[in-house]
Coordinates of C-alpha atoms in Angstrom, one line a residue:
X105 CA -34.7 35.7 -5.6
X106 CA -31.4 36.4 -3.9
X107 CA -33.0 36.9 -1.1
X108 CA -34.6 33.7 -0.9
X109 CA -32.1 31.6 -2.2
X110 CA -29.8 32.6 1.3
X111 CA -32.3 31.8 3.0
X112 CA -33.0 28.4 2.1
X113 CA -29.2 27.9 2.1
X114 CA -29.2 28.4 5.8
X115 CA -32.1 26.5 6.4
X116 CA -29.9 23.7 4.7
X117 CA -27.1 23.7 6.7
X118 CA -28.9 24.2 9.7
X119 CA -31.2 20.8 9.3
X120 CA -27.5 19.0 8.7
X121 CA -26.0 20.7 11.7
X122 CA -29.2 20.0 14.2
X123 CA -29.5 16.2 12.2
X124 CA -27.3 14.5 15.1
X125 CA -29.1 16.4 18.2
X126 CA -32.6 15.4 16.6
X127 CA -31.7 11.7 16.0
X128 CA -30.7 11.5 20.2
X129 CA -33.2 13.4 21.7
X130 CA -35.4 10.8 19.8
X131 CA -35.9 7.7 21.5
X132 CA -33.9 4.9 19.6
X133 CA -34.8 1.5 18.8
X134 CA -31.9 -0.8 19.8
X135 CA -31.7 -4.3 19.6
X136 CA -29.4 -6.9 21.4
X137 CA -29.2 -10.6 22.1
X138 CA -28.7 -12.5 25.0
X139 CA -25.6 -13.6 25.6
X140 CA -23.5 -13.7 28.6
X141 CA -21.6 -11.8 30.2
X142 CA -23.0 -8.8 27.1
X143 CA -26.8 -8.9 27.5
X144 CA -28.5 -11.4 30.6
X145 CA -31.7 -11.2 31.9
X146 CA -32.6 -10.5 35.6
X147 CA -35.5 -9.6 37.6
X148 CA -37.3 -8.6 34.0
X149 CA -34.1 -6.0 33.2
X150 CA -31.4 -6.6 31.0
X151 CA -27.7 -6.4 32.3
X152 CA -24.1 -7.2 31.5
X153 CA -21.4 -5.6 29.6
X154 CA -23.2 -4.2 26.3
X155 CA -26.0 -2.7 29.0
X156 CA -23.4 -1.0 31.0
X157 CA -21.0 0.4 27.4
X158 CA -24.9 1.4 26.7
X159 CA -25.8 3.3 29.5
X160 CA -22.3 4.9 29.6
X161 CA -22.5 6.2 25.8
X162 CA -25.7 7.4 26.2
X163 CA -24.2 9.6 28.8
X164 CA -21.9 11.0 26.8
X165 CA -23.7 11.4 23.2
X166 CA -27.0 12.2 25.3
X167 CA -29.6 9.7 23.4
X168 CA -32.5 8.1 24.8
X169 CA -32.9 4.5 24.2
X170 CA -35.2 1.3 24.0
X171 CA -33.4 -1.8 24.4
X172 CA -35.9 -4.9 22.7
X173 CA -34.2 -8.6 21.9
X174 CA -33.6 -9.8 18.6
X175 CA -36.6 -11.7 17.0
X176 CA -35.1 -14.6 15.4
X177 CA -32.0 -15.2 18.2
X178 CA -29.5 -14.2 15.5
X179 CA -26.4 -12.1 15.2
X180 CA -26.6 -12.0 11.5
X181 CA -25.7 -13.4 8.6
X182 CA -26.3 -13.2 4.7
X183 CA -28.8 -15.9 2.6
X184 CA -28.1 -17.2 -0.6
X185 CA -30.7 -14.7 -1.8
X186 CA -29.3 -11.8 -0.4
X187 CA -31.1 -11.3 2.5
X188 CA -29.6 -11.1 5.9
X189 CA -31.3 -12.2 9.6
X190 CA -31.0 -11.2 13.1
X191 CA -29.6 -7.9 13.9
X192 CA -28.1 -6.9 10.8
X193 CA -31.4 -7.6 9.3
X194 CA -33.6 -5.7 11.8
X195 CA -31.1 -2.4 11.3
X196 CA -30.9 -2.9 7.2
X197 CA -34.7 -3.6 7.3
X198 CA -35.2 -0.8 9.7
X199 CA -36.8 -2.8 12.7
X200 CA -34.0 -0.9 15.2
X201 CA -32.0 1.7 15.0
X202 CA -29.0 0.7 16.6
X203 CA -27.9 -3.2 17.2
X204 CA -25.3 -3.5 20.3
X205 CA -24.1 -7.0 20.9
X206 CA -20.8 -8.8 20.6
X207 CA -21.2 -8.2 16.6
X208 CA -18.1 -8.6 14.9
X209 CA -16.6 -5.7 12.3
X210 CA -16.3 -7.7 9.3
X211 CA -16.3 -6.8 5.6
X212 CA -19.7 -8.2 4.3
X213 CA -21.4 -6.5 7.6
X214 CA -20.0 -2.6 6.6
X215 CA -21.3 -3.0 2.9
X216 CA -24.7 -2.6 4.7
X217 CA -24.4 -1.2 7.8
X218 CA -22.2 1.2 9.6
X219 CA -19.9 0.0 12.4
X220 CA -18.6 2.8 14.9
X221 CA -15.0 1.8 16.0
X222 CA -15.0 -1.4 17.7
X223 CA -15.4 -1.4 21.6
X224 CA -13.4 -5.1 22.3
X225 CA -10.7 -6.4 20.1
X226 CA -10.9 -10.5 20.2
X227 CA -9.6 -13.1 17.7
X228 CA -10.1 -17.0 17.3
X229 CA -8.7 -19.4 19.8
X230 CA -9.9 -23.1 20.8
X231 CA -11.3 -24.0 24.4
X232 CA -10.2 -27.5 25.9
X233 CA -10.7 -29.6 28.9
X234 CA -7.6 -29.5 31.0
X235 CA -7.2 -33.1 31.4
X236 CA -6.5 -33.2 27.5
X237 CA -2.9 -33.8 28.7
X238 CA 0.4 -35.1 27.0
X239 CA 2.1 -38.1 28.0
X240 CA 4.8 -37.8 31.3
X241 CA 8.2 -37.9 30.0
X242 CA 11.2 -40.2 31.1
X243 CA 12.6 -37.0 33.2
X244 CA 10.1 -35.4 34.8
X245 CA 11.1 -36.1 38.1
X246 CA 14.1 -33.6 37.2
X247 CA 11.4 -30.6 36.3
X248 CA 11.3 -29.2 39.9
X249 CA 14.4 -27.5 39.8
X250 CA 16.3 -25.7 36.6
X251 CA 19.4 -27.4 35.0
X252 CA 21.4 -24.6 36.6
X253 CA 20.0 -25.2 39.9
X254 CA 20.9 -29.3 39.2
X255 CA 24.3 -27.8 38.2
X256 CA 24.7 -26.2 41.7
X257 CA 23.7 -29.2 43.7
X258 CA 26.2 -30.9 42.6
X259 CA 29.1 -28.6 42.7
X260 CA 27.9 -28.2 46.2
X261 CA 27.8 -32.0 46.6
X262 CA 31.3 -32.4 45.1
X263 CA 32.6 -29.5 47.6
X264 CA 31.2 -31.0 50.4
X265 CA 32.6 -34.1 49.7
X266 CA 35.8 -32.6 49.5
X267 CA 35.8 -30.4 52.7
X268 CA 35.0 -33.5 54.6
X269 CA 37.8 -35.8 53.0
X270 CA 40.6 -32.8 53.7
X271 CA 39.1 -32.0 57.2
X272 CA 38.5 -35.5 58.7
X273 CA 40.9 -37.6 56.4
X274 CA 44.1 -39.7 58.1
X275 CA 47.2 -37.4 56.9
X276 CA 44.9 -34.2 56.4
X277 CA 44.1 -31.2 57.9
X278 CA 42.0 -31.7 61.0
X279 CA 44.9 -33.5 64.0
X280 CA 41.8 -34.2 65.8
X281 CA 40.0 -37.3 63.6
X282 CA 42.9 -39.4 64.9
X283 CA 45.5 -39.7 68.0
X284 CA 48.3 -42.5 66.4
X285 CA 48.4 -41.2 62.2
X286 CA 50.1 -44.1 61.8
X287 CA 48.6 -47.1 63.1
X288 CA 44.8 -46.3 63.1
X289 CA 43.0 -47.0 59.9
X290 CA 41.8 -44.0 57.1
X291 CA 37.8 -43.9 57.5
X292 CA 37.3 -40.8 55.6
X293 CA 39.0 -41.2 52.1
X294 CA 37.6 -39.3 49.4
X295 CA 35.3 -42.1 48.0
X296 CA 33.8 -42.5 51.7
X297 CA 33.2 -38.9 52.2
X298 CA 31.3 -39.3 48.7
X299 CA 28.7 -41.7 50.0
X300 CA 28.6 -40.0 53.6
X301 CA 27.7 -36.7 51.7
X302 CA 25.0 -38.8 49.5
X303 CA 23.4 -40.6 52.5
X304 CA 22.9 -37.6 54.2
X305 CA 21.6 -36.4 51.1
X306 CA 18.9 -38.7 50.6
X307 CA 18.5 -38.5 54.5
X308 CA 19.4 -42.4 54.8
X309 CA 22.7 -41.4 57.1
X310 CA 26.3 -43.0 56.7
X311 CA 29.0 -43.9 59.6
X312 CA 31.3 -43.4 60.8
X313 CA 30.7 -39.9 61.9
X314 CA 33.4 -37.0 62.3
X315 CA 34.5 -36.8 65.4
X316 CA 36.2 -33.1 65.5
X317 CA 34.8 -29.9 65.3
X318 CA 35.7 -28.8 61.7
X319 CA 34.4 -32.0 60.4
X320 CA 31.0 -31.7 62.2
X321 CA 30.6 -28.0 61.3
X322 CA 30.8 -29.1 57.9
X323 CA 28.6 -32.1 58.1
X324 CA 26.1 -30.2 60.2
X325 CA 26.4 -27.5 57.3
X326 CA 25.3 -30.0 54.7
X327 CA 22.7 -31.4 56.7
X328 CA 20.9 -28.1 56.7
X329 CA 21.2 -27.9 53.3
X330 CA 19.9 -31.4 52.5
X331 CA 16.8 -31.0 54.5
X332 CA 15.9 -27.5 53.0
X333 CA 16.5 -28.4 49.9
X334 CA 14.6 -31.8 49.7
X335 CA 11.8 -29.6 51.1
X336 CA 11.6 -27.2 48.4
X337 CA 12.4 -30.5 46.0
X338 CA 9.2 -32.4 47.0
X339 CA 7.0 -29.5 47.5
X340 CA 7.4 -28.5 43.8
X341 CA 7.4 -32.0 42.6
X342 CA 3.7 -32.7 44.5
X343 CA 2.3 -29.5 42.7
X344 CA 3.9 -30.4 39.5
X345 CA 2.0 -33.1 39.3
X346 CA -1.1 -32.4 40.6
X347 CA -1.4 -30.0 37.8
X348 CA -0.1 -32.0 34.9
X349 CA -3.3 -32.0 33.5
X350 CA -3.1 -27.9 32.4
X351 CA -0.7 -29.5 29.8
X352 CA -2.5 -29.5 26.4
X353 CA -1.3 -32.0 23.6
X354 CA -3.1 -29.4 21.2
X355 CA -1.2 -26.0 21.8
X356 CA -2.6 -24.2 18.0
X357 CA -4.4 -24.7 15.5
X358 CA -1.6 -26.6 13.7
X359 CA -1.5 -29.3 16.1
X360 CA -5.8 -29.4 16.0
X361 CA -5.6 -29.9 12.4
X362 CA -2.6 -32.7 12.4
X363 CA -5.0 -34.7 15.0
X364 CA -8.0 -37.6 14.6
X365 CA -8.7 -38.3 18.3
X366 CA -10.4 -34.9 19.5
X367 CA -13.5 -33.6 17.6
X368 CA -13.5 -29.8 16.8
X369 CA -16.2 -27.4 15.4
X370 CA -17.2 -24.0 15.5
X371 CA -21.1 -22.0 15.7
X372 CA -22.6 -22.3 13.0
X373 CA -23.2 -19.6 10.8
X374 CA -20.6 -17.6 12.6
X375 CA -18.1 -15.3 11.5
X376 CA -15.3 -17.6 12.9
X377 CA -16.6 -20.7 10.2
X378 CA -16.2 -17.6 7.7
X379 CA -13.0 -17.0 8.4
X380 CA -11.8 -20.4 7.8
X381 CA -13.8 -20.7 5.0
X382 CA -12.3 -17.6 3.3
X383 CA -8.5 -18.5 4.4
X384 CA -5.8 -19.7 1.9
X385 CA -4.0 -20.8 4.8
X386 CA -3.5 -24.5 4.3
X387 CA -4.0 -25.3 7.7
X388 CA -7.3 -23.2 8.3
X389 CA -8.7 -25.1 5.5
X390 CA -7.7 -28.2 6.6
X391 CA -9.8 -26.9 9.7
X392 CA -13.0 -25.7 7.9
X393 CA -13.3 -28.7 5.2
X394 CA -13.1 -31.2 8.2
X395 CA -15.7 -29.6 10.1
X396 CA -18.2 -28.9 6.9
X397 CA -17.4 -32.5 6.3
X398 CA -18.2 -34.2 9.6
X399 CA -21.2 -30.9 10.6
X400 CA -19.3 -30.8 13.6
X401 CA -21.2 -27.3 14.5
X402 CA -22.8 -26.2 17.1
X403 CA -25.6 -23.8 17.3
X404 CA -25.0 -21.9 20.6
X405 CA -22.2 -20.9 22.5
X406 CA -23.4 -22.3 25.7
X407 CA -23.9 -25.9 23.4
X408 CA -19.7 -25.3 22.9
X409 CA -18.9 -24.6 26.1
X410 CA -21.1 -28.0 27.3
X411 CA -19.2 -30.1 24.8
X412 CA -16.1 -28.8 25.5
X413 CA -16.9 -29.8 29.5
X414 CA -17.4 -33.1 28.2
X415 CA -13.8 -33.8 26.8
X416 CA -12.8 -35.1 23.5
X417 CA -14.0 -32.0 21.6
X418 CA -12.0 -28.7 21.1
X419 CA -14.7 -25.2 20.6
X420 CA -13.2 -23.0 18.3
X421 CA -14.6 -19.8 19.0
X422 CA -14.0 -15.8 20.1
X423 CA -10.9 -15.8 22.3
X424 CA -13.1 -13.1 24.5
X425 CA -16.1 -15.7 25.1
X426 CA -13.6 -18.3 25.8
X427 CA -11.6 -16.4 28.1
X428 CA -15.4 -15.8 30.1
X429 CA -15.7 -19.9 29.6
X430 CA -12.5 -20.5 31.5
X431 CA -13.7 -17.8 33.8
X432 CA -16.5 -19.5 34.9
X433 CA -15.8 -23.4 34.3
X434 CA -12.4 -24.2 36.1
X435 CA -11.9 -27.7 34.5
X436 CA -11.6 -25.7 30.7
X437 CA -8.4 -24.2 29.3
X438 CA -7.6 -22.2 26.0
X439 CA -4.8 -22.3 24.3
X440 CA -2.1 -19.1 24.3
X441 CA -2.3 -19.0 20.1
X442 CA -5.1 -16.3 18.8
X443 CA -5.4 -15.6 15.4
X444 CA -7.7 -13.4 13.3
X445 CA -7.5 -10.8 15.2
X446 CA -10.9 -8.6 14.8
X447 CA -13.4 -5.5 17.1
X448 CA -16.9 -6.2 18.3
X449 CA -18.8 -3.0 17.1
X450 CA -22.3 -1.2 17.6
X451 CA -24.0 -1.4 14.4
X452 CA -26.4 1.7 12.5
X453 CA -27.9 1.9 9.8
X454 CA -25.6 2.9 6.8
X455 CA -24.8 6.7 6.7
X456 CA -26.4 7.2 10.1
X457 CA -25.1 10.4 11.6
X458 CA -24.8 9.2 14.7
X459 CA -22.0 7.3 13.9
X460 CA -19.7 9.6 13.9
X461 CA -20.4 10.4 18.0
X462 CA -20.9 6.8 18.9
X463 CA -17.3 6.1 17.8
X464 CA -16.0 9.4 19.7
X465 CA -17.9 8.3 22.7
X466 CA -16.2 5.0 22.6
X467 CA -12.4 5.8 22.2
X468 CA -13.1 8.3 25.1
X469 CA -14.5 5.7 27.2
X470 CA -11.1 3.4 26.3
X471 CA -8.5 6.0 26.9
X472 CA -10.5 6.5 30.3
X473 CA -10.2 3.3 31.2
X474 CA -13.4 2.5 31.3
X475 CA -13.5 -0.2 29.2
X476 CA -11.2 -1.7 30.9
X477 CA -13.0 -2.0 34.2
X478 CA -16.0 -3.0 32.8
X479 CA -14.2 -6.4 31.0
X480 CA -12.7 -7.0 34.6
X481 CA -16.5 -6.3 36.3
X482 CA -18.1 -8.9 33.5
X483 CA -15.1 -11.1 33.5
X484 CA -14.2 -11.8 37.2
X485 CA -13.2 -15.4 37.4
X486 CA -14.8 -17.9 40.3
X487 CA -12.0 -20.2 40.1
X488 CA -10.5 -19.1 43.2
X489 CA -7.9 -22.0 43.8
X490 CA -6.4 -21.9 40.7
X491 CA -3.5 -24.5 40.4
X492 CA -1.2 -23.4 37.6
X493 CA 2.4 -25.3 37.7
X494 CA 4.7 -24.1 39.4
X495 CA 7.8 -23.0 37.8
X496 CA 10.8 -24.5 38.4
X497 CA 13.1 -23.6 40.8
X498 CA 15.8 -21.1 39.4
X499 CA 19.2 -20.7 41.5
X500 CA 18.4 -17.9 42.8
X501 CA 15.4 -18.9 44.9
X502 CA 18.0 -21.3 46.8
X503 CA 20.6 -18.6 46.9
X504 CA 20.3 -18.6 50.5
X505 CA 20.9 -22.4 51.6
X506 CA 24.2 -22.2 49.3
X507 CA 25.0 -19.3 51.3
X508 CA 24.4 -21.2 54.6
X509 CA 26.5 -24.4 52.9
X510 CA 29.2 -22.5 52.2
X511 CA 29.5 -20.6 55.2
X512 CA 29.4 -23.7 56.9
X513 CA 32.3 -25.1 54.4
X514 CA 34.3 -22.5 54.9
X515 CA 34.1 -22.3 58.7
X516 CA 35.3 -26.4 59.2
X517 CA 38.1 -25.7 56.6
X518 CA 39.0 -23.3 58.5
X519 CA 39.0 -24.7 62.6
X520 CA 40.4 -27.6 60.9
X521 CA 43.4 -24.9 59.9
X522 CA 43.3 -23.6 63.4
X523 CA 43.5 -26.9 64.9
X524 CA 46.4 -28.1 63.1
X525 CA 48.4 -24.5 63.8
X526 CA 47.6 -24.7 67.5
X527 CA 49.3 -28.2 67.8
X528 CA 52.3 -27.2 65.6
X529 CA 52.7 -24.6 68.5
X530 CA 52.5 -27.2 71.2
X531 CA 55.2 -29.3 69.2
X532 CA 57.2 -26.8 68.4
X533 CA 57.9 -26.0 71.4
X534 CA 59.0 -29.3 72.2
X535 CA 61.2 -29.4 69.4
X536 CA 62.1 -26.0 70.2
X537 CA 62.0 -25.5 66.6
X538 CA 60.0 -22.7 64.7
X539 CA 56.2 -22.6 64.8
X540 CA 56.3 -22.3 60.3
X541 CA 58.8 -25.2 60.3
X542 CA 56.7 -27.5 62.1
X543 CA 53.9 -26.2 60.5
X544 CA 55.5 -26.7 57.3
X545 CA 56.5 -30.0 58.5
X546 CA 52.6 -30.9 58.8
X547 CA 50.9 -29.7 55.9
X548 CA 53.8 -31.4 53.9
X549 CA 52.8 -35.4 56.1
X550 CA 49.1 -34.5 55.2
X551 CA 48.5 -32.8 51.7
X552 CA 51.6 -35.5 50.0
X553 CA 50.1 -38.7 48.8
X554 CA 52.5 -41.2 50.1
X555 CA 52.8 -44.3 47.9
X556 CA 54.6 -46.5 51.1
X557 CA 51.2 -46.1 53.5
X558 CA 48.8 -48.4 50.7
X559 CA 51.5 -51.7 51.3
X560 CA 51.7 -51.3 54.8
X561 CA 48.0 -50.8 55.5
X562 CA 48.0 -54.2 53.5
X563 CA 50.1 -56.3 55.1
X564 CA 48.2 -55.3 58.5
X565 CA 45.5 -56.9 57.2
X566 CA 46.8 -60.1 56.2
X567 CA 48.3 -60.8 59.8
X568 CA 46.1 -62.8 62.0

């Protein structure tokens, strides 16, 4: 007897050691669905993303396989008797050994099978036509540039405005805008270099024009400036518009549920409708009793998605099948809000062994990366020309025309300096007095506001 009782003891713990390597080297029943991009049909094989995670864990535990499609079309879900259909069902009834599909880890499905660690995390999210859009407000012509960059044109604007009135003005600066100061009339007062600066602006020209160098330096600066920046202006403007439509009135689930006009619904018998029908969220079952009450289900994704196309219906589905929707219908959108988030896993039967390596095999194949390449294989987008809006145009971006603008400002102010020193030379040496007195003499005539000039320039008029 103690001889025979080791022995059976190490026969024991070698069946449970060897359990694992027996269940792969037999060949496995596995059952999927088709759905794309996870399981499709081509050419009598069976590809997409689930075939390719397949083929790569089967590398790495080292099973053989059979892949066969679910009999009844079904992912699974639980009767009112108990019973549960499509995949679930095949592995609890013990049709397949292994179901591998986009099969969400939820409570009610690990009671009675096991789930291996999820491959693909997704949640819930809602899929629109883009042309769902909200209503054009009073100031959209302003959305083109940022309020800062607004801010800046007009502090240029303003500058301008003023380098012109000091440079060209009668009594400034620039000696050259005028040969007889006190007889010829002031063109350029502030309030006219205003509107010169905002004709040339809206490139509908004002005149007079300067006629000495400082005062076209300047102008010629904020010509430039005009035309650059009323190119970048209408360029963002056209493809602000032309993509108005990516602008949803429904942005969550809130504002879905606080509508009438666009229908909603969900697959039916999907783990989504459960979610909302197992929520205490007020909102959620606002969402679920107005879908059980108008049976606005649909019974395939692809029945959704072709809804959806059709406007005036939001799909509430997996954000991952939605994000392959937009993918591969450009005129669909989903909205940025997912909740309930969740893992697609490969289901066994419960207490498999192989369990345990499936799960192994699949957080080595996501620190690998591999994973990740195969969503971006599956999920490649064919919308090539993809016109999001434009953002608007931040200072920065235009950091280079105020550059140019105040180069430009500075440069007249200062020939307009120049100008004025070179002829305080000349007449001081007339005078024979000193260059600073006459100097003096001339910025004091030019920058004082003289109160006497106003009557006189008057009383010319009213002669005949």
């Amino acid at each position: 007897c103690k001889l025979v009782l080791p022995y059976f003891k190490s026969t024991e713990v070698f069946l449970l050691e060897t359990r694992p390597k027996i269940l792969a080297q037999s060949e496995l029943r596995i059952t999927t669905i088709k759905q794309d991009p996870y399981t499709m049909s081509k050419g009598g094989q069976l590809e997409g993303f689930c075939m390719d995670l397949l083929s790569e864990v089967a590398k790495k535990v080292g099973l053989k396989y059979k892949v066969k499609l679910v009999k009844d079309g079904a992912y699974g879900r639980q009767d009112e008797s108990g019973n549960w259909n499509g995949m679930i069902g095949e592995v609890v009834r013990g049709e397949a050994d292994l179901a591998i599909a986009p099969l969400t880890l939820t409570a009610a499905r690990e009671k009675v099978v096991g789930m291996t660690k999820p491959f693909m995390q997704t949640g819930i999210s809602i899929l629109l036509r883009k042309d769902i859009s909200e209503g054009a407000g009073f100031f959209d012509f302003l959305s083109p540039f940022a309020p800062e960059t607004w801010v800046g044109i007009l502090i240029a604007y303003m500058a301008t405005a003023a380098s012109i009135f000091i440079a060209t003005s009668k009594y400034r600066v620039s000696p050259g805008e005028w040969s007889e100061a006190q007889s010829e009339r002031n063109r350029f007062s502030f309030l006219y270099s205003l509107w010169y600066a905002a004709g040339a602006l809206t490139l509908q020209g004002a005149g007079p024009h300067p006629k000495a160098l400082p005062g076209r330096v300047i102008c010629s600066s904020w010509w430039l400036f005009s035309v650059v920046l009323l190119a970048c202006y209408f360029s963002n403007l056209s493809s602000s518009k032309a993509s108005e439509s990516s602008h949803l009135t429904v942005k969550g689930f809130e504002d879905l549920a606080s509508q009438d006009t666009i229908e909603y619904g969900c697959l039916a018998g999907s783990s989504t409708l459960a979610f909302f029908k197992n929520s205490n969220n007020p909102v959620y079952r606002r969402i679920y009793e107005h879908m059980e009450r108008t049976q606005s289900f649909v019974s395939s994704m692809d029945e959704g998605v072709k809804r959806a196309k059709e406007g005036s219906f939001a799909f509430i589905g997996e954000s991952v099948s939605l994000d392959l929707a937009v993918a591969r219908h450009c005129e669909l959108v989903r909205v940025h809000e997912v909740i309930g988030m969740r893992g697609y896993s490969i289901a066994a039967p419960l207490g498999s062994p192989i369990i345990k390596n499936l799960s192994v095999a699949i957080l080595q194949l996501s620190e690998a990366g591999e994973l990740a390449y195969l969503r971006s294989k599956w999920w490649a987008s064919s919308c090539i020309a993809d016109k999001a809006k434009p953002a608007a145009v931040q200072p920065h971006s235009l950091k280079g025309m105020f550059l140019v603008l105040a180069l430009g400002l500075g440069l007249g102010t200062l020939l307009a300096v120049l100008e004025l020193t070179f002829k305080s030379r000349r007449k001081a040496a007339e005078l024979q007095k000193s260059c600073c007195a006459v100097l003096t003499e001339e910025l004091n005539l030019r920058l004082k506001k003289s109160s006497a000039d106003k009557p006189q320039e008057n009383a010319d008029k009213e002669k005949p």
